[in-house]
CSV table of C-alpha atoms in Angstrom, one decimal:
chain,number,residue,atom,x,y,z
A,1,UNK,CA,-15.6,-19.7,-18.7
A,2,UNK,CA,-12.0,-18.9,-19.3
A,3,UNK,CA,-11.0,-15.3,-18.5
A,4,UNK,CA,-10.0,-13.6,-21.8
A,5,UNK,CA,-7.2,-10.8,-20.1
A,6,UNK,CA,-5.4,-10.0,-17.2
A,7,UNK,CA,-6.4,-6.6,-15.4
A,8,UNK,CA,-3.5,-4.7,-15.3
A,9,UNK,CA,-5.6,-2.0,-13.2
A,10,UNK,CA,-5.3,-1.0,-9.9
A,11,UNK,CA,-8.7,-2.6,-9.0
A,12,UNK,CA,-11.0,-4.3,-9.6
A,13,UNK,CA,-7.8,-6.7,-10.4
A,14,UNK,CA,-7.5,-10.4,-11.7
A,15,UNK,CA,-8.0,-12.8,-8.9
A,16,UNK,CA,-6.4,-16.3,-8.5
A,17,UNK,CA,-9.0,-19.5,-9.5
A,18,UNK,CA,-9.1,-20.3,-6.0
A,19,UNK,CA,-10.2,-16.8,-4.9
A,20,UNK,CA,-12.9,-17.4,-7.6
A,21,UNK,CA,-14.0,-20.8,-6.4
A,22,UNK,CA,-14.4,-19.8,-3.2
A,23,UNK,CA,-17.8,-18.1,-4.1
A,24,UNK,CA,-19.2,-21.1,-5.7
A,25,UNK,CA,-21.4,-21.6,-2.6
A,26,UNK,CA,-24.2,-19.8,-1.4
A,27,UNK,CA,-24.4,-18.9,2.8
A,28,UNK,CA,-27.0,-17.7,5.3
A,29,UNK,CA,-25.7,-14.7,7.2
A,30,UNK,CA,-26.7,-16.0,10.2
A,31,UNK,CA,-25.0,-19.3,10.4
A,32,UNK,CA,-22.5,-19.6,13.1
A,33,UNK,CA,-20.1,-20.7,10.8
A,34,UNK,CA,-20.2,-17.4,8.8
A,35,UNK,CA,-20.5,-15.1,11.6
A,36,UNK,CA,-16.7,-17.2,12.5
A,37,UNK,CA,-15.2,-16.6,9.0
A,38,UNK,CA,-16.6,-12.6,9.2
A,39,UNK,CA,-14.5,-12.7,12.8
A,40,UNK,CA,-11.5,-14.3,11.9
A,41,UNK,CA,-11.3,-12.0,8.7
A,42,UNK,CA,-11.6,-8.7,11.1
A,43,UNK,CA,-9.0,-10.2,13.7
A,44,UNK,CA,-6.6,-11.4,10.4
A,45,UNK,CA,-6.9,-7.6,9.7
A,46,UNK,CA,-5.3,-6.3,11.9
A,47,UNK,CA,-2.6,-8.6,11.8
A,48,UNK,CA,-1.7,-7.4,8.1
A,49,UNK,CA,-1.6,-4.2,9.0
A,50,UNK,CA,0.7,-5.2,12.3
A,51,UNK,CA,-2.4,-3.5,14.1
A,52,UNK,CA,-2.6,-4.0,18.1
A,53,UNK,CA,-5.9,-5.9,18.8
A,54,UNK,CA,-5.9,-4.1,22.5
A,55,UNK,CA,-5.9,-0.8,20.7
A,56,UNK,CA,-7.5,-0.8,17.3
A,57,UNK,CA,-10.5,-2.5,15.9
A,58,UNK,CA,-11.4,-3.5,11.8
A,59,UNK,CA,-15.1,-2.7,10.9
A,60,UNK,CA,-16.2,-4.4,7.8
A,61,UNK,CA,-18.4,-2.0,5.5
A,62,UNK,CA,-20.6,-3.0,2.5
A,63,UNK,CA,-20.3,-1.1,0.0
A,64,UNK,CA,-16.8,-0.3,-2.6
A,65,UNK,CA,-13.6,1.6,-1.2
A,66,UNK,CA,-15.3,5.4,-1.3
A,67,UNK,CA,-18.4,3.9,0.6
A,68,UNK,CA,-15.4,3.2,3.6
A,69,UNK,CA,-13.7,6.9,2.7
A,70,UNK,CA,-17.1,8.6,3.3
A,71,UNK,CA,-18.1,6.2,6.2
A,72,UNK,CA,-14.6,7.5,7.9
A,73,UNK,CA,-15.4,10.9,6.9
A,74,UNK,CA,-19.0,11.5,7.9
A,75,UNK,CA,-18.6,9.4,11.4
A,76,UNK,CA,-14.9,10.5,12.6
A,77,UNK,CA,-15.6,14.2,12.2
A,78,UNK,CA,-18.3,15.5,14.9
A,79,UNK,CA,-21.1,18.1,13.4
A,80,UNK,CA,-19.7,21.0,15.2
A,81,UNK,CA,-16.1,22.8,16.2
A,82,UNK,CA,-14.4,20.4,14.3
A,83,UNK,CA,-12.1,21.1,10.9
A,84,UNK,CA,-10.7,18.5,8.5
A,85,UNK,CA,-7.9,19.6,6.4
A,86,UNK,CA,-7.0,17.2,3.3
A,87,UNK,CA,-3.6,16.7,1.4
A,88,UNK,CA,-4.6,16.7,-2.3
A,89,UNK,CA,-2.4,15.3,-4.9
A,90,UNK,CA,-4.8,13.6,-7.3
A,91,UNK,CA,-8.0,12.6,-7.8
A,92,UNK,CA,-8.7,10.3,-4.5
A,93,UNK,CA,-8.0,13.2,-2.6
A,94,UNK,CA,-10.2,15.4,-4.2
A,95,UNK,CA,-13.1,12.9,-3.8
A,96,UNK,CA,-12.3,13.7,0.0
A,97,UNK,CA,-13.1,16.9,-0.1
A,98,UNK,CA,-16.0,16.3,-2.0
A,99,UNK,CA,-17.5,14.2,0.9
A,100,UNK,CA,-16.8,17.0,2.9
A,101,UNK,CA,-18.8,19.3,1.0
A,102,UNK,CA,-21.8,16.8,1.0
A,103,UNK,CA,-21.7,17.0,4.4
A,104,UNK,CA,-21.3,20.7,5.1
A,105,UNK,CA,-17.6,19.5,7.1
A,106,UNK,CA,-15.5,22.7,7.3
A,107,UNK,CA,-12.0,21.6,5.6
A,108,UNK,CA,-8.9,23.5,4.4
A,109,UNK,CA,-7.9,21.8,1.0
A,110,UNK,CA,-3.7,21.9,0.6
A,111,UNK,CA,-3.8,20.6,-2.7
A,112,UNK,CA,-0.4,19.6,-4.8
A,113,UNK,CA,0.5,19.4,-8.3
A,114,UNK,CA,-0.7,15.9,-9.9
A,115,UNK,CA,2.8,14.8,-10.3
A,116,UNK,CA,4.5,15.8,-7.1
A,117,UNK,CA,4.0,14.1,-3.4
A,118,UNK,CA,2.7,15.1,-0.5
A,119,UNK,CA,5.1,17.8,1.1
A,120,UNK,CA,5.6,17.5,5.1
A,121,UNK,CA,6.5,21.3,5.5
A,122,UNK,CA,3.9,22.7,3.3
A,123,UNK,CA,1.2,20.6,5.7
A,124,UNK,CA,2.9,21.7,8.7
A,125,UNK,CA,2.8,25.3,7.8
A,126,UNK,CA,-0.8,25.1,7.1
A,127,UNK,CA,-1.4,23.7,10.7
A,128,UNK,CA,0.7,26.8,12.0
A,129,UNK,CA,-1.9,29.3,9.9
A,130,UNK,CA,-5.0,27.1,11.3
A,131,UNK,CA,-5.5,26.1,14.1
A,132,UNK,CA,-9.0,25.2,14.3
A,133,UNK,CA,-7.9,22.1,12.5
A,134,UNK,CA,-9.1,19.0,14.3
A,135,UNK,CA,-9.2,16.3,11.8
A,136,UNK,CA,-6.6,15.8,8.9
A,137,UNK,CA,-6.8,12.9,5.8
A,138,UNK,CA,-4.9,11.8,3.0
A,139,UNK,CA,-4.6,9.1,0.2
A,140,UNK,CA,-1.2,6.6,0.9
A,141,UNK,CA,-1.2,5.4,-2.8
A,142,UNK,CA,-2.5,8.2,-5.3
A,143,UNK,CA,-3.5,5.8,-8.1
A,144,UNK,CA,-4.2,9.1,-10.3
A,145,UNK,CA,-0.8,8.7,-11.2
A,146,UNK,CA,0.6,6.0,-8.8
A,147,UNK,CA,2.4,8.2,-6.2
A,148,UNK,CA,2.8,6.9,-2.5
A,149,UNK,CA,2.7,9.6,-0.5
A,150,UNK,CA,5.2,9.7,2.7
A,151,UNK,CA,2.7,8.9,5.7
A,152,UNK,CA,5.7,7.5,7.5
A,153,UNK,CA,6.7,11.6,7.8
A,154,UNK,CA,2.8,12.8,8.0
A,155,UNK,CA,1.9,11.1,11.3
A,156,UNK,CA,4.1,12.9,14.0
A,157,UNK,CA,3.3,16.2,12.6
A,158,UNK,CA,0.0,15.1,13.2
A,159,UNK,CA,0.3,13.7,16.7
A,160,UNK,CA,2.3,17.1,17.5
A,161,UNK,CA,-1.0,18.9,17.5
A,162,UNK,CA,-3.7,16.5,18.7
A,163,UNK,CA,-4.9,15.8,15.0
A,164,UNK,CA,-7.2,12.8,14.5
A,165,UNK,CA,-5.7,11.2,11.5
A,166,UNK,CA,-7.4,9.0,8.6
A,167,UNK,CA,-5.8,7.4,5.8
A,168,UNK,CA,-6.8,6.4,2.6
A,169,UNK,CA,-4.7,3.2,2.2
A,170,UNK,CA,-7.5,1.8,-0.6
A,171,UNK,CA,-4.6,0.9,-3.0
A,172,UNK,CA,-1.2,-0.2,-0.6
A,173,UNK,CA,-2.6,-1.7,2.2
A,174,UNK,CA,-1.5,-5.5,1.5
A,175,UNK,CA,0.8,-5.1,-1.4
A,176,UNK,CA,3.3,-2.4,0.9
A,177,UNK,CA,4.1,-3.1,4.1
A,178,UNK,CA,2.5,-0.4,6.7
A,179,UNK,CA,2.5,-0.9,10.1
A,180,UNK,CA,-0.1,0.8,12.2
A,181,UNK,CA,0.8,1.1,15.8
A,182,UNK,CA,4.3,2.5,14.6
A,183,UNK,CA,2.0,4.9,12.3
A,184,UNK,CA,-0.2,5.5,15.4
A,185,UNK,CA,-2.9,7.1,12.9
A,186,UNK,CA,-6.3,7.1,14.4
A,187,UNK,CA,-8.3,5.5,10.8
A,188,UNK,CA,-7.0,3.7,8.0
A,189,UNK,CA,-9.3,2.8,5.2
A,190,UNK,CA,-8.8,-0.2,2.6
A,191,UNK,CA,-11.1,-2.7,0.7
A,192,UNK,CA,-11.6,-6.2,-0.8
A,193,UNK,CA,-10.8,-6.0,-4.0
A,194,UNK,CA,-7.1,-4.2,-4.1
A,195,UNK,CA,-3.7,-5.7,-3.0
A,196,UNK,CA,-5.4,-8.1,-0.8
A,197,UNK,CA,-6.5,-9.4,-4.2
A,198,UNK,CA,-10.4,-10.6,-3.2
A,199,UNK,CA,-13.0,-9.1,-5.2
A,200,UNK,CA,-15.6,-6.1,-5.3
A,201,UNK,CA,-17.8,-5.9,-2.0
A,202,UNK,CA,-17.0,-4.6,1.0
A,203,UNK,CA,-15.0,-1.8,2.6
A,204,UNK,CA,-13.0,-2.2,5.8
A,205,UNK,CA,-11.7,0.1,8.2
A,206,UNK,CA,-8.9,-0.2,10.8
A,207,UNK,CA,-9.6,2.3,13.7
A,208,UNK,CA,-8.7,3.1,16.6
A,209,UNK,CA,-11.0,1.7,19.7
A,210,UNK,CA,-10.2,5.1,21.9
A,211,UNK,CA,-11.2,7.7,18.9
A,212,UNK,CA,-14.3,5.7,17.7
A,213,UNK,CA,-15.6,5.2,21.0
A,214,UNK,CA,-16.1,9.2,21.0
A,215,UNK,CA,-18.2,9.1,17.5
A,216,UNK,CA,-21.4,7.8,18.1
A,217,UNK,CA,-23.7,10.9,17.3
A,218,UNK,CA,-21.2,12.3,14.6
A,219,UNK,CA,-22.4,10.1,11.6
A,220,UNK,CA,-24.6,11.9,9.2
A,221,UNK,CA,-26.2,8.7,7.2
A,222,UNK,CA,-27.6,5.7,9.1
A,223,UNK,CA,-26.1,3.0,6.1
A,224,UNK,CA,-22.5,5.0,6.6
A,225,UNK,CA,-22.6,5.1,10.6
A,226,UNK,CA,-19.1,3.5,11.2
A,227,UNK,CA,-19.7,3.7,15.2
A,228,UNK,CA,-22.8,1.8,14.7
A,229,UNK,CA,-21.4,-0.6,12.4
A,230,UNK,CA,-18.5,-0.9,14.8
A,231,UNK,CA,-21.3,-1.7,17.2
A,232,UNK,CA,-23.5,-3.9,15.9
A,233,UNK,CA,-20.6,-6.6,15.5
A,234,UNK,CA,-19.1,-6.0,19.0
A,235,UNK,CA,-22.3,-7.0,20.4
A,236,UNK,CA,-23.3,-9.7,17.6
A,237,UNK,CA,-19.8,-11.4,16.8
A,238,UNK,CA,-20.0,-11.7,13.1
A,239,UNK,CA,-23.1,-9.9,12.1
A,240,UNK,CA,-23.4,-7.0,9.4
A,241,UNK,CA,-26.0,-4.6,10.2
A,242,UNK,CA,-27.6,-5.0,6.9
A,243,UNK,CA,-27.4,-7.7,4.2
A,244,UNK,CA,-23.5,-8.5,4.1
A,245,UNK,CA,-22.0,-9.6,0.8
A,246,UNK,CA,-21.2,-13.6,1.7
A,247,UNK,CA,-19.4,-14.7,-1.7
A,248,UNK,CA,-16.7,-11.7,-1.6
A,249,UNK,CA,-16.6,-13.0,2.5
A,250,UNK,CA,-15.4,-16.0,1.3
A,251,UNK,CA,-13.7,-14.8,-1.5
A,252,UNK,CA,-11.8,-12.5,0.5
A,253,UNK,CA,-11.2,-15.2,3.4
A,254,UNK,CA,-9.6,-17.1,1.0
A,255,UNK,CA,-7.6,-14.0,-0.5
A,256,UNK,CA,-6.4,-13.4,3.1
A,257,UNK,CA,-5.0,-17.4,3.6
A,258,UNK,CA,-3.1,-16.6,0.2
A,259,UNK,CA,-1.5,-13.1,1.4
A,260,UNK,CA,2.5,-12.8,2.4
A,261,UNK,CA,2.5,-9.1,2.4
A,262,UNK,CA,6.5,-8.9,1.9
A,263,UNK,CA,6.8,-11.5,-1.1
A,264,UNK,CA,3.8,-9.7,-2.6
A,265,UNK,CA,5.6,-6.0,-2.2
A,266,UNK,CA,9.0,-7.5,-3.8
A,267,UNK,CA,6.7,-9.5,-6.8
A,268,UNK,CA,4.8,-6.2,-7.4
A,269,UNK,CA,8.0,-3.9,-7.1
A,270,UNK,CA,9.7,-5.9,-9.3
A,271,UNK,CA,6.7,-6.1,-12.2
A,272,UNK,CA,6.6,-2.1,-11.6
A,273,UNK,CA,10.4,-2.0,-12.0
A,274,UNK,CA,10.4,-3.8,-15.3
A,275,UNK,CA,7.0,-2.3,-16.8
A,276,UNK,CA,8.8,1.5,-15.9
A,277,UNK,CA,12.3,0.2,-17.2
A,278,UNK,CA,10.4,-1.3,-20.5
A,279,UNK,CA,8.7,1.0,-21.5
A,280,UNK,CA,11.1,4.1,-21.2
A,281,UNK,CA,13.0,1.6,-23.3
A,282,UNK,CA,10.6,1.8,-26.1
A,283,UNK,CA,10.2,5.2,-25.6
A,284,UNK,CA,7.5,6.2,-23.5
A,285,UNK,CA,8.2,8.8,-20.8
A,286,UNK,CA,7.0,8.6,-17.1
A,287,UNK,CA,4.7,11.0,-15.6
A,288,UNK,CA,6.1,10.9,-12.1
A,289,UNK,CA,9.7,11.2,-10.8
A,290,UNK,CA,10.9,7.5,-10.2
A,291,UNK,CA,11.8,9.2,-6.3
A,292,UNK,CA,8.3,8.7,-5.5
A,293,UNK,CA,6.6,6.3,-7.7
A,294,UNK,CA,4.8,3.0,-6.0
A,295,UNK,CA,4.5,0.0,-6.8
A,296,UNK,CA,0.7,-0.2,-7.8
A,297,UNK,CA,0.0,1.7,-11.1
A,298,UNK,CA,2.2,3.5,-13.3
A,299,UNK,CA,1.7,6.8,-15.7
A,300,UNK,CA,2.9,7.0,-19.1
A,301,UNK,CA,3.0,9.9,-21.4
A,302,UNK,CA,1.5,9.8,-24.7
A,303,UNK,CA,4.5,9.8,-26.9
A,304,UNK,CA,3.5,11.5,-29.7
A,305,UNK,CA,0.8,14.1,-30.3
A,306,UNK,CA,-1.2,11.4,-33.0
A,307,UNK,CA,-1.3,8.6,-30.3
A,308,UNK,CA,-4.5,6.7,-30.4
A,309,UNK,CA,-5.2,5.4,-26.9
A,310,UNK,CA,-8.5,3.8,-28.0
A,311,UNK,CA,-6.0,1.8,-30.7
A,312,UNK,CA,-4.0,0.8,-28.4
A,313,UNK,CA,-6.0,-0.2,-25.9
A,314,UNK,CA,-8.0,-2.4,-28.2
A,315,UNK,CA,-4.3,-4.0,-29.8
A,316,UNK,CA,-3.9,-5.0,-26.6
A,317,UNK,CA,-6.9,-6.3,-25.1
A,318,UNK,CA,-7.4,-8.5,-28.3
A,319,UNK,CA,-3.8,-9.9,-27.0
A,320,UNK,CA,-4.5,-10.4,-23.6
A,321,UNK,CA,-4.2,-7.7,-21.4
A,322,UNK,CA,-6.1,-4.7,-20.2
A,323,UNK,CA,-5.3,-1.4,-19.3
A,324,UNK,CA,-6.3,2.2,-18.2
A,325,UNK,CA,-6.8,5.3,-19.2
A,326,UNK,CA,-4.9,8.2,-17.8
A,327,UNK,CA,-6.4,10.2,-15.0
A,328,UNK,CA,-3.9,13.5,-14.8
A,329,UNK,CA,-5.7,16.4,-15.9
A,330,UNK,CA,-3.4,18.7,-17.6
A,331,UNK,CA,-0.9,15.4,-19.3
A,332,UNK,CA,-2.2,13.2,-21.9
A,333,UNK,CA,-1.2,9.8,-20.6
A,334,UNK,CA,-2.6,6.6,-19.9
A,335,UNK,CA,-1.7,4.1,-16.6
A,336,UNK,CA,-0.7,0.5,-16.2
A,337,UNK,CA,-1.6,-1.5,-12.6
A,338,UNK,CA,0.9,-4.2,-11.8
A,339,UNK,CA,-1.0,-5.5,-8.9
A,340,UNK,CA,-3.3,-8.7,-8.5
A,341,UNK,CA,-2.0,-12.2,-10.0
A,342,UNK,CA,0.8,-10.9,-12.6
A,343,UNK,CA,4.1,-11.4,-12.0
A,344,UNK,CA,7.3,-10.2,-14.3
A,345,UNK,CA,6.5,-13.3,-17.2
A,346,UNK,CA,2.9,-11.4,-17.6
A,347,UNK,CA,4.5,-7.7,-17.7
A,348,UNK,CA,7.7,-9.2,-20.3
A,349,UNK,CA,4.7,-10.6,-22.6
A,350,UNK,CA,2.9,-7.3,-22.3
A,351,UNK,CA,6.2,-5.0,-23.3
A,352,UNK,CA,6.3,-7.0,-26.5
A,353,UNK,CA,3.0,-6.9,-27.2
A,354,UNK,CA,4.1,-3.1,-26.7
A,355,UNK,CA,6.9,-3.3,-28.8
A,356,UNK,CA,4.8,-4.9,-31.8
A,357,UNK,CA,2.4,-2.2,-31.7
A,358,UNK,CA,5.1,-0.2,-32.1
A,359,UNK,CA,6.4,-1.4,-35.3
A,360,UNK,CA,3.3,-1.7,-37.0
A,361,UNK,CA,2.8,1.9,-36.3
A,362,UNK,CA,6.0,3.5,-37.7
């Protein structure tokens, strides 16, 4: 069957055929064979995320992105003396501090305006006001509006007070370059089916050996138990704990031989570059300062107060393409991903589909 768009989204996303064809065969768990790809993906981890093997450790998690977020959550923070505060600056973040509520976690929200990034100073302050704070978290790419918050400038604040750190890296990890050991950040949390470009399935979660060893009665769900998890395939090389998902294994084992992290960055910066540039040019205004925009998904402005997103959605799906709706809650807008298997030729044929629209409705 021939697909009948391109996802400009920021996941699920459109996959290359081979990604596709590599899920054409069905596999038993338990075969050796397997068990080696499940290995080789968790060691090829770490490498993409220039992650010390000696120090950190990848635990693969069934289950979509926020399965991994509240994994992280519910296993890293112990049931008692422990605070997590959360830098809020969309709705990812938010969904943080949600988990935390589910499970009764104490946590100090510093929440942001939609449209601005993370601020260094403003966390720091808070850490001066609380010190009870044990545990801190954040999202790295904000797809609300498609901000990339400055981890690079969170981390030593971080490390100054003995905070266990966890990032939500759903949406960068594999399309921007991020290098653990020099972020020295204790969890970072990404899945199959973002810039890595695989499909829907599984979590992961790049942690560090020395913290997780100190979590095995913290987890407060036995599905969600990262130590456990973590365990299970130390001691069983290449075994899930429970029914793993073996097409997106293989789908993402083949994603992972495709990936050049650098080359990806520059071909989704430049896609993001000439989408923002575009479509300014035909009059739509950006949601975000340009300062602090990444290169994953982009927010538009409705231009005018008669715009029919469900119109022009439609135009352009019939076209081709599809897109999403806005996620900022005080801006009418709607977003634009220019991650997966686009490149610039995709984005130029989208701006005149743009364009066309447009005219017909002047």
């Amino acid at each position: 069957m021939k697909q009948p768009y391109l996802l400009l989204t920021p996941g699920p996303l459109s996959t290359t055929a081979s990604v596709k064809d590599a899920m054409q065969i069905d596999y038993c768990t338990w075969d050796s064979d397997y068990r080696h790809v499940t290995e080789t993906i968790r060691q090829q981890i770490l490498a993409m995320a220039q992650a010390n093997p000696e120090n950190y450790t990848t635990v693969l998690l069934q289950g979509s992105g926020s399965f991994g977020v509240e994994a992280t959550i519910g296993t890293a923070v112990p049931r008692t003396d422990a605070t997590l505060m959360i830098a809020i600056n969309g709705a990812y973040g938010h969904r943080i501090s949600q988990i935390a509520e589910y499970y009764d976690i104490p946590h100090i929200d510093v929440v942001f305006n939609e449209d601005e990034a993370v601020d260094p100073v403003r966390i720091e302050a808070t850490l001066a006001d609380h010190p009870e704070i044990t545990h801190f978290a954040t999202v790295h790419s904000e797809t609300t509006t498609g901000i990339l918050n400055p981890i690079e400038a969170l981390m030593p604040i971080m490390h100054e007070h003995g905070i266990v750190t966890i990032i939500d890296a759903m949406s960068s990890l594999g399309g921007v370059p991020i290098s653990i050991d020099e972020l020295d950040c204790d969890y970072l949390i990404s899945s199959a089916n973002k810039c890595v470009q695989g499909v829907p399935g599984f979590a992961f979660i790049i942690a560090k050996q020395a913290t997780l060893a100190h979590t095995a009665d913290n987890a407060r769900s036995l599905c969600l138990d990262l130590y456990d998890q973590w365990q299970a395939m130390t001691k069983q090389p290449g075994k899930w704990r429970f029914t793993s998902p073996t097409h997106v294994v293989h789908a993402f084992a083949q994603a992972l031989i495709e990936l050049h992290v650098t080359p990806r960055y520059q071909r989704y910066h430049a896609s993001q570059q000439l989408l923002s540039d575009g479509l300014q040019a035909l009059g739509f205004e950006l949601v975000i300062d340009s300062a602090i925009q990444g290169p994953i998904i982009t927010s538009f402005k409705y231009p005018n107060v008669d715009f029919d997103f469900a119109d022009f959605y439609q135009f352009i799906k019939q076209r081709g393409f599809v897109i999403y709706p806005g996620k900022v809650s005080n801006i009418p807008s709607f977003r634009i991903g220019t991650i997966g298997d686009v490149d610039t030729t995709d984005i130029q044929r989208l701006l005149t589909i743009i364009g066309d629209y447009q005219q017909l409705h002047r």
